PDB file of C-alpha atoms and ligand atoms in Angstrom:
ATOM      1  CA  MET D   1       0.095   0.129  -0.177  1.00 54.00           C
ATOM      2  CA  ASN D   2       1.822   3.546  -0.668  1.00 62.00           C
ATOM      3  CA  GLN D   3       0.687   6.542   0.465  1.00 61.00           C
ATOM      4  CA  HIS D   4      -2.527   7.660  -3.166  1.00 62.00           C
ATOM      5  CA  ASP D   5      -4.088   4.355  -1.947  1.00 69.00           C
ATOM      6  CA  HIS D   6      -4.437   5.900   1.583  1.00 76.00           C
ATOM      7  CA  ARG D   7      -5.693   9.169   0.592  1.00 78.00           C
ATOM      8  CA  ALA D   8      -8.180   7.677  -1.602  1.00 75.00           C
ATOM      9  CA  GLN D   9      -9.398   5.533   1.594  1.00 74.00           C
ATOM     10  CA  TYR D  10      -9.919   8.765   3.298  1.00 78.00           C
ATOM     11  CA  ARG D  11     -11.138  10.786   0.584  1.00 81.00           C
ATOM     12  CA  GLU D  12     -14.152   8.630  -0.048  1.00 81.00           C
ATOM     13  CA  ALA D  13     -17.113   8.173   2.144  1.00 80.00           C
ATOM     14  CA  PRO D  14     -18.193   4.983   3.865  1.00 76.00           C
ATOM     15  CA  GLU D  15     -19.989   2.423   2.254  1.00 76.00           C
ATOM     16  CA  PRO D  16     -23.200   3.605   3.222  1.00 73.00           C
ATOM     17  CA  GLU D  17     -25.261   0.918   5.422  1.00 71.00           C
ATOM     18  CA  GLU D  18     -28.846  -0.176   6.245  1.00 70.00           C
ATOM     19  CA  GLY D  19     -30.595   1.506   8.912  1.00 69.00           C
ATOM     20  CA  THR D  20     -30.894  -0.405  12.187  1.00 71.00           C
ATOM     21  CA  ARG D  21     -34.224   0.681  13.485  1.00 75.00           C
ATOM     22  CA  ALA D  22     -36.179  -2.272  14.919  1.00 79.00           C
ATOM     23  CA  THR D  23     -39.845  -2.884  13.221  1.00 84.00           C
ATOM     24  CA  PRO D  24     -41.754  -1.310  15.602  1.00 89.00           C
ATOM     25  CA  LYS D  25     -43.886  -3.283  18.148  1.00 91.00           C
ATOM     26  CA  ILE D  26     -47.427  -1.960  17.121  1.00 94.00           C
ATOM     27  CA  VAL D  27     -46.297  -3.916  13.932  1.00 94.00           C
ATOM     28  CA  LEU D  28     -44.734  -6.824  15.215  1.00 94.00           C
ATOM     29  CA  ALA D  29     -47.863  -7.275  17.669  1.00 96.00           C
ATOM     30  CA  TRP D  30     -50.803  -6.968  15.202  1.00 97.00           C
ATOM     31  CA  ILE D  31     -48.596  -9.663  13.293  1.00 97.00           C
ATOM     32  CA  ALA D  32     -49.012 -11.854  16.595  1.00 97.00           C
ATOM     33  CA  ILE D  33     -52.504 -10.878  17.044  1.00 97.00           C
ATOM     34  CA  LEU D  34     -53.155 -12.103  13.298  1.00 97.00           C
ATOM     35  CA  ILE D  35     -51.709 -15.245  13.667  1.00 98.00           C
ATOM     36  CA  VAL D  36     -52.924 -16.355  16.786  1.00 97.00           C
ATOM     37  CA  TRP D  37     -56.652 -14.865  15.326  1.00 97.00           C
ATOM     38  CA  GLY D  38     -56.069 -17.459  12.167  1.00 96.00           C
ATOM     39  CA  VAL D  39     -55.136 -20.271  13.431  1.00 96.00           C
ATOM     40  CA  GLY D  40     -57.104 -19.851  16.298  1.00 95.00           C
ATOM     41  CA  TYR D  41     -60.541 -19.438  13.857  1.00 92.00           C
ATOM     42  CA  TYR D  42     -58.827 -22.430  11.854  1.00 89.00           C
ATOM     43  CA  THR D  43     -58.931 -24.749  15.043  1.00 91.00           C
ATOM     44  CA  TRP D  44     -62.365 -23.424  16.160  1.00 89.00           C
ATOM     45  CA  GLN D  45     -63.838 -24.872  12.705  1.00 81.00           C
ATOM     46  CA  ILE D  46     -62.064 -28.026  12.610  1.00 82.00           C
ATOM     47  CA  GLY D  47     -65.075 -31.047  12.346  1.00 76.00           C
ATOM     48  CA  LYS D  48     -67.955 -28.840  12.157  1.00 71.00           C
ATOM     49  CA  PRO D  49     -69.904 -29.297   9.239  1.00 63.00           C
ATOM     50  CA  MET D  50     -69.633 -27.197   6.105  1.00 60.00           C
ATOM     51  CA  LEU D  51     -72.862 -26.658   5.086  1.00 56.00           C
ATOM     52  CA  GLY D  52     -73.767 -23.582   4.064  1.00 53.00           C
ATOM     53  CA  GLY D  53     -70.503 -21.953   4.900  1.00 54.00           C
ATOM     54  CA  ASP D  54     -71.427 -20.492   8.701  1.00 53.00           C
ATOM     55  CA  SER D  55     -71.244 -23.300  10.510  1.00 53.00           C
ATOM     56  CA  ARG D  56     -74.996 -23.767  10.534  1.00 52.00           C
ATOM     57  CA  SER D  57     -76.060 -27.622   9.832  1.00 54.00           C
ATOM     58  CA  ALA D  58     -79.028 -27.114   7.288  1.00 54.00           C
ATOM     59  CA  VAL D  59     -81.219 -28.820  10.680  1.00 54.00           C
ATOM     60  CA  ALA D  60     -80.120 -26.019  12.749  1.00 54.00           C
ATOM     61  CA  ALA D  61     -80.965 -22.786  10.258  1.00 49.00           C
ATOM     62  CA  VAL D  62     -84.172 -24.076   9.787  1.00 50.00           C
ATOM     63  CA  GLN D  63     -84.893 -25.260  13.463  1.00 51.00           C
ATOM     64  CA  GLN D  64     -84.548 -21.521  14.504  1.00 49.00           C
ATOM     65  CA  GLU D  65     -86.741 -19.819  12.730  1.00 47.00           C
ATOM     66  CA  PRO D  66     -90.203 -21.784  13.037  1.00 44.00           C
ATOM     67  CA  GLY D  67     -89.749 -21.472  16.830  1.00 40.00           C
ATOM     68  CA  PRO D  68     -91.174 -18.119  17.240  1.00 43.00           C
ATOM     69  CA  ALA D  69     -93.717 -18.568  14.380  1.00 40.00           C
ATOM     70  CA  ASP D  70     -95.072 -21.361  16.034  1.00 41.00           C
ATOM     71  CA  ASP D  71     -95.572 -19.449  19.454  1.00 41.00           C
ATOM     72  CA  ALA D  72     -97.173 -16.756  17.725  1.00 40.00           C
ATOM     73  CA  GLY D  73     -99.902 -19.486  16.096  1.00 38.00           C
ATOM     74  CA  ALA D  74     -99.999 -20.620  19.150  1.00 40.00           C
ATOM     75  CA  SER D  75    -101.036 -17.772  21.166  1.00 40.00           C
ATOM     76  CA  GLY D  76    -103.033 -16.349  18.416  1.00 38.00           C
ATOM     77  CA  SER D  77    -106.005 -18.006  16.328  1.00 39.00           C
ATOM     78  CA  ALA D  78    -104.257 -21.344  17.151  1.00 38.00           C
ATOM     79  CA  SER D  79    -107.952 -23.696  17.020  1.00 40.00           C
ATOM     80  CA  SER D  80    -108.978 -21.725  13.543  1.00 39.00           C
ATOM     81  CA  GLU D  81    -105.495 -22.249  11.746  1.00 39.00           C
ATOM     82  CA  SER D  82    -104.724 -25.750  11.587  1.00 40.00           C
ATOM     83  CA  PRO D  83    -101.094 -25.255   9.222  1.00 41.00           C
ATOM     84  CA  ASP D  84     -99.707 -23.457  12.711  1.00 39.00           C
ATOM     85  CA  SER D  85     -98.350 -27.100  13.311  1.00 40.00           C
ATOM     86  CA  GLY D  86     -98.509 -27.674   9.164  1.00 40.00           C
ATOM     87  CA  GLY D  87     -96.136 -24.460   9.122  1.00 41.00           C
ATOM     88  CA  GLY D  88     -93.089 -26.887  11.281  1.00 46.00           C
ATOM     89  CA  THR D  89     -93.750 -29.789   9.460  1.00 50.00           C
ATOM     90  CA  ALA D  90     -93.501 -28.323   6.265  1.00 48.00           C
ATOM     91  CA  ALA D  91     -90.229 -26.551   7.188  1.00 48.00           C
ATOM     92  CA  ALA D  92     -88.868 -30.128   8.539  1.00 48.00           C
ATOM     93  CA  LYS D  93     -89.659 -31.422   4.987  1.00 49.00           C
ATOM     94  CA  ALA D  94     -88.073 -29.359   3.097  1.00 51.00           C
ATOM     95  CA  ASP D  95     -84.923 -29.803   5.519  1.00 85.00           C
ATOM     96  CA  GLY D  96     -85.308 -33.316   4.509  1.00 89.00           C
ATOM     97  CA  ALA D  97     -85.403 -33.486   0.869  1.00 90.00           C
ATOM     98  CA  ALA D  98     -82.553 -31.328   0.949  1.00 91.00           C
ATOM     99  CA  ILE D  99     -80.504 -33.505   3.289  1.00 91.00           C
ATOM    100  CA  TYR D 100     -82.098 -36.254   0.893  1.00 93.00           C
ATOM    101  CA  SER D 101     -80.799 -34.829  -2.547  1.00 91.00           C
ATOM    102  CA  ALA D 102     -77.810 -34.672  -0.850  1.00 91.00           C
ATOM    103  CA  GLN D 103     -76.985 -37.698   0.732  1.00 91.00           C
ATOM    104  CA  CYS D 104     -78.979 -40.352  -0.334  1.00 93.00           C
ATOM    105  CA  SER D 105     -80.268 -39.511  -4.036  1.00 92.00           C
ATOM    106  CA  ALA D 106     -77.021 -40.524  -5.304  1.00 92.00           C
ATOM    107  CA  CYS D 107     -78.301 -44.330  -4.933  1.00 93.00           C
ATOM    108  CA  HIS D 108     -81.899 -44.092  -4.176  1.00 93.00           C
ATOM    109  CA  GLN D 109     -82.647 -41.374  -7.237  1.00 93.00           C
ATOM    110  CA  ALA D 110     -84.381 -38.373  -6.444  1.00 92.00           C
ATOM    111  CA  ASN D 111     -87.741 -40.131  -7.693  1.00 93.00           C
ATOM    112  CA  GLY D 112     -86.946 -42.940  -4.944  1.00 93.00           C
ATOM    113  CA  GLN D 113     -87.064 -45.618  -7.375  1.00 93.00           C
ATOM    114  CA  GLY D 114     -83.217 -46.700  -6.788  1.00 92.00           C
ATOM    115  CA  VAL D 115     -81.728 -48.392  -9.776  1.00 92.00           C
ATOM    116  CA  PRO D 116     -83.059 -51.926 -10.575  1.00 91.00           C
ATOM    117  CA  GLY D 117     -80.109 -54.403  -9.305  1.00 89.00           C
ATOM    118  CA  ALA D 118     -78.292 -52.138  -7.961  1.00 91.00           C
ATOM    119  CA  PHE D 119     -79.816 -49.726  -5.095  1.00 93.00           C
ATOM    120  CA  PRO D 120     -83.593 -50.862  -3.475  1.00 95.00           C
ATOM    121  CA  PRO D 121     -86.099 -48.483  -4.051  1.00 95.00           C
ATOM    122  CA  LEU D 122     -87.523 -46.692  -1.187  1.00 95.00           C
ATOM    123  CA  ALA D 123     -90.957 -45.899  -2.679  1.00 94.00           C
ATOM    124  CA  SER D 124     -93.358 -48.642  -1.373  1.00 93.00           C
ATOM    125  CA  SER D 125     -90.416 -50.017   0.482  1.00 93.00           C
ATOM    126  CA  GLU D 126     -91.597 -52.357   3.366  1.00 93.00           C
ATOM    127  CA  TRP D 127     -88.427 -51.669   5.501  1.00 95.00           C
ATOM    128  CA  LEU D 128     -88.395 -47.647   5.395  1.00 95.00           C
ATOM    129  CA  LEU D 129     -92.642 -47.456   5.968  1.00 94.00           C
ATOM    130  CA  ALA D 130     -91.780 -50.161   9.224  1.00 92.00           C
ATOM    131  CA  ASP D 131     -92.095 -49.222  12.728  1.00 91.00           C
ATOM    132  CA  ALA D 132     -89.673 -46.317  12.728  1.00 92.00           C
ATOM    133  CA  ALA D 133     -87.045 -48.415  14.616  1.00 92.00           C
ATOM    134  CA  ILE D 134     -86.145 -50.434  11.491  1.00 94.00           C
ATOM    135  CA  PRO D 135     -85.278 -47.600   9.445  1.00 95.00           C
ATOM    136  CA  VAL D 136     -83.389 -45.639  11.919  1.00 94.00           C
ATOM    137  CA  ALA D 137     -81.498 -48.489  12.369  1.00 94.00           C
ATOM    138  CA  ILE D 138     -80.380 -48.773   8.337  1.00 94.00           C
ATOM    139  CA  VAL D 139     -79.794 -45.245   8.143  1.00 94.00           C
ATOM    140  CA  HIS D 140     -77.853 -44.728  11.237  1.00 94.00           C
ATOM    141  CA  ASP D 141     -75.657 -47.972  11.149  1.00 93.00           C
ATOM    142  CA  GLY D 142     -75.819 -49.009   7.557  1.00 93.00           C
ATOM    143  CA  LEU D 143     -76.796 -52.072   6.085  1.00 94.00           C
ATOM    144  CA  GLN D 144     -75.676 -55.234   3.994  1.00 93.00           C
ATOM    145  CA  GLY D 145     -76.084 -58.375   2.431  1.00 93.00           C
ATOM    146  CA  GLU D 146     -79.044 -59.563   0.826  1.00 93.00           C
ATOM    147  CA  ILE D 147     -82.543 -58.344   0.840  1.00 93.00           C
ATOM    148  CA  GLN D 148     -86.268 -58.301  -0.089  1.00 92.00           C
ATOM    149  CA  VAL D 149     -87.333 -55.086  -1.121  1.00 93.00           C
ATOM    150  CA  ALA D 150     -90.745 -54.715  -3.017  1.00 91.00           C
ATOM    151  CA  GLY D 151     -90.722 -58.031  -4.537  1.00 91.00           C
ATOM    152  CA  ASN D 152     -86.716 -57.972  -5.794  1.00 91.00           C
ATOM    153  CA  THR D 153     -83.409 -59.085  -3.970  1.00 92.00           C
ATOM    154  CA  PHE D 154     -80.270 -56.478  -3.718  1.00 93.00           C
ATOM    155  CA  GLN D 155     -77.140 -57.471  -2.209  1.00 93.00           C
ATOM    156  CA  GLY D 156     -74.744 -54.027  -1.835  1.00 91.00           C
ATOM    157  CA  VAL D 157     -73.287 -51.730   0.638  1.00 92.00           C
ATOM    158  CA  MET D 158     -75.068 -49.119   2.434  1.00 93.00           C
ATOM    159  CA  PRO D 159     -73.643 -46.230   4.282  1.00 93.00           C
ATOM    160  CA  LYS D 160     -74.027 -45.799   7.426  1.00 92.00           C
ATOM    161  CA  PHE D 161     -74.703 -42.260   8.344  1.00 92.00           C
ATOM    162  CA  GLY D 162     -74.782 -42.225  12.165  1.00 89.00           C
ATOM    163  CA  GLY D 163     -71.818 -39.925  12.184  1.00 85.00           C
ATOM    164  CA  THR D 164     -72.545 -37.849   8.985  1.00 88.00           C
ATOM    165  CA  LEU D 165     -75.903 -36.499  10.203  1.00 89.00           C
ATOM    166  CA  SER D 166     -77.206 -35.532  13.697  1.00 89.00           C
ATOM    167  CA  ASP D 167     -80.502 -37.046  15.148  1.00 90.00           C
ATOM    168  CA  ALA D 168     -82.755 -34.201  13.717  1.00 90.00           C
ATOM    169  CA  GLU D 169     -81.069 -34.112  10.492  1.00 92.00           C
ATOM    170  CA  LEU D 170     -81.345 -38.193  10.194  1.00 94.00           C
ATOM    171  CA  ALA D 171     -85.136 -37.804  11.574  1.00 93.00           C
ATOM    172  CA  ALA D 172     -85.734 -35.466   9.123  1.00 93.00           C
ATOM    173  CA  VAL D 173     -84.314 -36.981   6.043  1.00 94.00           C
ATOM    174  CA  LEU D 174     -86.396 -40.181   6.844  1.00 95.00           C
ATOM    175  CA  SER D 175     -89.345 -38.519   7.873  1.00 94.00           C
ATOM    176  CA  TYR D 176     -89.230 -36.901   4.420  1.00 94.00           C
ATOM    177  CA  ALA D 177     -88.673 -40.187   2.558  1.00 95.00           C
ATOM    178  CA  ARG D 178     -91.507 -41.600   4.241  1.00 95.00           C
ATOM    179  CA  SER D 179     -94.144 -39.143   3.245  1.00 94.00           C
ATOM    180  CA  GLU D 180     -92.517 -38.681  -0.418  1.00 92.00           C
ATOM    181  CA  TRP D 181     -93.219 -40.676  -3.964  1.00 94.00           C
ATOM    182  CA  GLY D 182     -96.729 -42.143  -2.876  1.00 93.00           C
ATOM    183  CA  ASN D 183     -95.378 -43.154   0.682  1.00 93.00           C
ATOM    184  CA  SER D 184     -97.471 -42.397   4.059  1.00 91.00           C
ATOM    185  CA  ALA D 185     -95.568 -43.304   6.838  1.00 91.00           C
ATOM    186  CA  GLY D 186     -95.731 -41.476   9.703  1.00 90.00           C
ATOM    187  CA  GLU D 187     -92.710 -39.074  10.833  1.00 92.00           C
ATOM    188  CA  ILE D 188     -89.952 -39.841  12.810  1.00 92.00           C
ATOM    189  CA  ASP D 189     -89.150 -38.191  16.088  1.00 91.00           C
ATOM    190  CA  PRO D 190     -85.224 -37.248  16.473  1.00 91.00           C
ATOM    191  CA  ALA D 191     -85.772 -39.232  20.066  1.00 92.00           C
ATOM    192  CA  THR D 192     -86.463 -42.476  18.304  1.00 92.00           C
ATOM    193  CA  VAL D 193     -82.980 -41.777  16.925  1.00 92.00           C
ATOM    194  CA  THR D 194     -81.393 -41.017  20.210  1.00 92.00           C
ATOM    195  CA  GLU D 195     -83.017 -44.091  21.929  1.00 92.00           C
ATOM    196  CA  HIS D 196     -81.517 -46.138  18.959  1.00 92.00           C
ATOM    197  CA  LYS D 197     -77.961 -45.316  19.973  1.00 91.00           C
ATOM    198  CA  GLU D 198     -78.579 -45.625  23.734  1.00 91.00           C
ATOM    199  CA  ARG D 199     -79.656 -48.777  22.994  1.00 90.00           C
ATOM    200  CA  PHE D 200     -77.121 -50.123  20.429  1.00 89.00           C
ATOM    201  CA  GLY D 201     -74.349 -47.949  20.700  1.00 87.00           C
ATOM    202  CA  ASP D 202     -71.792 -47.526  17.895  1.00 84.00           C
ATOM    203  CA  ARG D 203     -72.138 -50.910  16.733  1.00 87.00           C
ATOM    204  CA  GLY D 204     -71.352 -51.710  12.377  1.00 88.00           C
ATOM    205  CA  ASP D 205     -73.658 -52.609   9.464  1.00 91.00           C
ATOM    206  CA  TRP D 206     -77.125 -54.657   9.996  1.00 93.00           C
ATOM    207  CA  SER D 207     -78.228 -57.463   7.527  1.00 92.00           C
ATOM    208  CA  ALA D 208     -81.885 -57.761   6.696  1.00 92.00           C
ATOM    209  CA  GLU D 209     -81.694 -61.244   8.626  1.00 91.00           C
ATOM    210  CA  GLU D 210     -80.101 -59.163  12.010  1.00 90.00           C
ATOM    211  CA  LEU D 211     -83.267 -56.475  11.149  1.00 91.00           C
ATOM    212  CA  LYS D 212     -85.865 -59.339  11.211  1.00 91.00           C
ATOM    213  CA  GLU D 213     -84.350 -61.362  14.573  1.00 90.00           C
ATOM    214  CA  VAL D 214     -84.177 -57.561  16.110  1.00 89.00           C
ATOM    215  CA  PHE D 215     -87.256 -55.852  15.593  1.00 88.00           C
ATOM    216  CA  GLY D 216     -89.192 -58.112  13.850  1.00 86.00           C
ATOM    217  CA  GLU D 217     -90.715 -58.806   9.880  1.00 83.00           C
ATOM    218  CA  PRO D 218     -91.056 -55.088   8.494  1.00 83.00           C
TER     219      PRO D 218
HETATM  220  C1  HEC B 301     -73.772 -45.325  -1.589  1.00 90.95           C
HETATM  221  C2  HEC B 301     -75.699 -45.800  -2.067  1.00 90.95           C
HETATM  222  C3  HEC B 301     -75.980 -45.448  -1.125  1.00 90.95           C
HETATM  223  C4  HEC B 301     -76.611 -44.329  -0.330  1.00 90.95           C
HETATM  224  C5  HEC B 301     -75.668 -42.933  -0.157  1.00 90.95           C
HETATM  225  C6  HEC B 301     -77.557 -44.188   0.371  1.00 90.95           C
HETATM  226  N1  HEC B 301     -78.291 -45.933   0.059  1.00 90.95           N
HETATM  227 FE1  HEC B 301     -79.639 -46.505   1.098  1.00 90.95          FE
HETATM  228  N2  HEC B 301     -79.065 -48.415   0.825  1.00 90.95           N
HETATM  229  C7  HEC B 301     -78.141 -48.416  -0.167  1.00 90.95           C
HETATM  230  C8  HEC B 301     -78.342 -49.686  -0.333  1.00 90.95           C
HETATM  231  C9  HEC B 301     -77.088 -50.470  -1.752  1.00 90.95           C
HETATM  232  C10 HEC B 301     -78.880 -50.735   0.143  1.00 90.95           C
HETATM  233  C11 HEC B 301     -79.411 -52.254   0.298  1.00 90.95           C
HETATM  234  C12 HEC B 301     -78.094 -52.693   1.096  1.00 90.95           C
HETATM  235  C13 HEC B 301     -78.383 -54.335   0.795  1.00 90.95           C
HETATM  236  O1  HEC B 301     -78.225 -54.970  -0.205  1.00 90.95           O
HETATM  237  O2  HEC B 301     -78.026 -54.663   2.191  1.00 90.95           O
HETATM  238  C14 HEC B 301     -79.638 -49.878   0.643  1.00 90.95           C
HETATM  239  C15 HEC B 301     -80.706 -49.787   1.792  1.00 90.95           C
HETATM  240  C16 HEC B 301     -81.719 -48.494   2.314  1.00 90.95           C
HETATM  241  C17 HEC B 301     -83.099 -48.792   3.079  1.00 90.95           C
HETATM  242  C18 HEC B 301     -83.224 -50.599   3.449  1.00 90.95           C
HETATM  243  C19 HEC B 301     -84.207 -50.804   1.966  1.00 90.95           C
HETATM  244  C20 HEC B 301     -85.373 -49.766   1.041  1.00 90.95           C
HETATM  245  O3  HEC B 301     -84.802 -49.888  -0.056  1.00 90.95           O
HETATM  246  O4  HEC B 301     -85.815 -49.561   1.780  1.00 90.95           O
HETATM  247  C21 HEC B 301     -83.348 -47.687   3.467  1.00 90.95           C
HETATM  248  C22 HEC B 301     -84.561 -47.651   4.150  1.00 90.95           C
HETATM  249  C23 HEC B 301     -82.257 -46.335   2.499  1.00 90.95           C
HETATM  250  N3  HEC B 301     -81.038 -47.490   1.854  1.00 90.95           N
HETATM  251  C24 HEC B 301     -82.093 -45.343   3.367  1.00 90.95           C
HETATM  252  C25 HEC B 301     -81.499 -44.288   2.257  1.00 90.95           C
HETATM  253  C26 HEC B 301     -81.525 -43.106   3.296  1.00 90.95           C
HETATM  254  C27 HEC B 301     -82.090 -42.633   3.841  1.00 90.95           C
HETATM  255  C28 HEC B 301     -80.143 -42.515   2.787  1.00 90.95           C
HETATM  256  C29 HEC B 301     -79.763 -41.102   2.937  1.00 90.95           C
HETATM  257  C30 HEC B 301     -79.448 -40.532   4.245  1.00 90.95           C
HETATM  258  C31 HEC B 301     -79.914 -43.504   1.870  1.00 90.95           C
HETATM  259  N4  HEC B 301     -80.618 -45.011   1.882  1.00 90.95           N
HETATM  260  C32 HEC B 301     -78.468 -43.362   1.240  1.00 90.95           C
HETATM  261  C33 HEC B 301     -77.026 -47.808  -0.983  1.00 90.95           C
HETATM  262  C34 HEC B 301     -77.378 -46.083  -0.180  1.00 90.95           C
END
């Protein structure tokens, strides 16, 4: 190194440096809040049904609305207006219809006729129209093996819906199917589904034979 080099170095300005000011605390706090909120919201949503995107299941949404309307009907001119109770029933049916088209119609078809040789009909099915305990058992726990429905033999696998549908949804979809396509069996009460769960717990599929043994001929 000679003198000239030194002089040149002294003449130059120092290399510019990045400012070392820290990120403002308020910004860090915001980032932390957003992360906590995001993760929290995600965890909170885990396991919730995604129907409708607002975390309400179809049944919950329907059940909230008729409540006050029913009260109003009951306290008003209840005796002259039979649609009072009919209002609730219509709502339950609409809801059962939605669940049916989402969960059952792929196999049993929108018209309840099933697919010959593959999926049994629900229209005029002795199993569906039998004592409520039988259809509840089938849909809650699933069914497989040979079964005679309306004079035809089927052998397939019906998935269980116990984990997928709530008691109220299960009752609603069965009540709907029991009153559609010329069917006219009584509504099914969600309590029947609850009783079924208490009696049989978390069991596997039924077969037609087992159903007959436990509940009698449909
Ligand atoms: C993946 C296709 C599939 C879906 C979805 C399905 N089922 Fe089934 N279901 C079947 C099959 C197959 C059988 C006959 C099982 C057998 O052969 O033992 C059956 C049988 C039945 C039976 C008794 C026989 C009859 O025809 O009445 C009922 C009642 C029934 N299903 C109701 C329902 C309801 C209600 C839903 C919707 C919540 C539903 N199923 C969804 C395939 C399906």
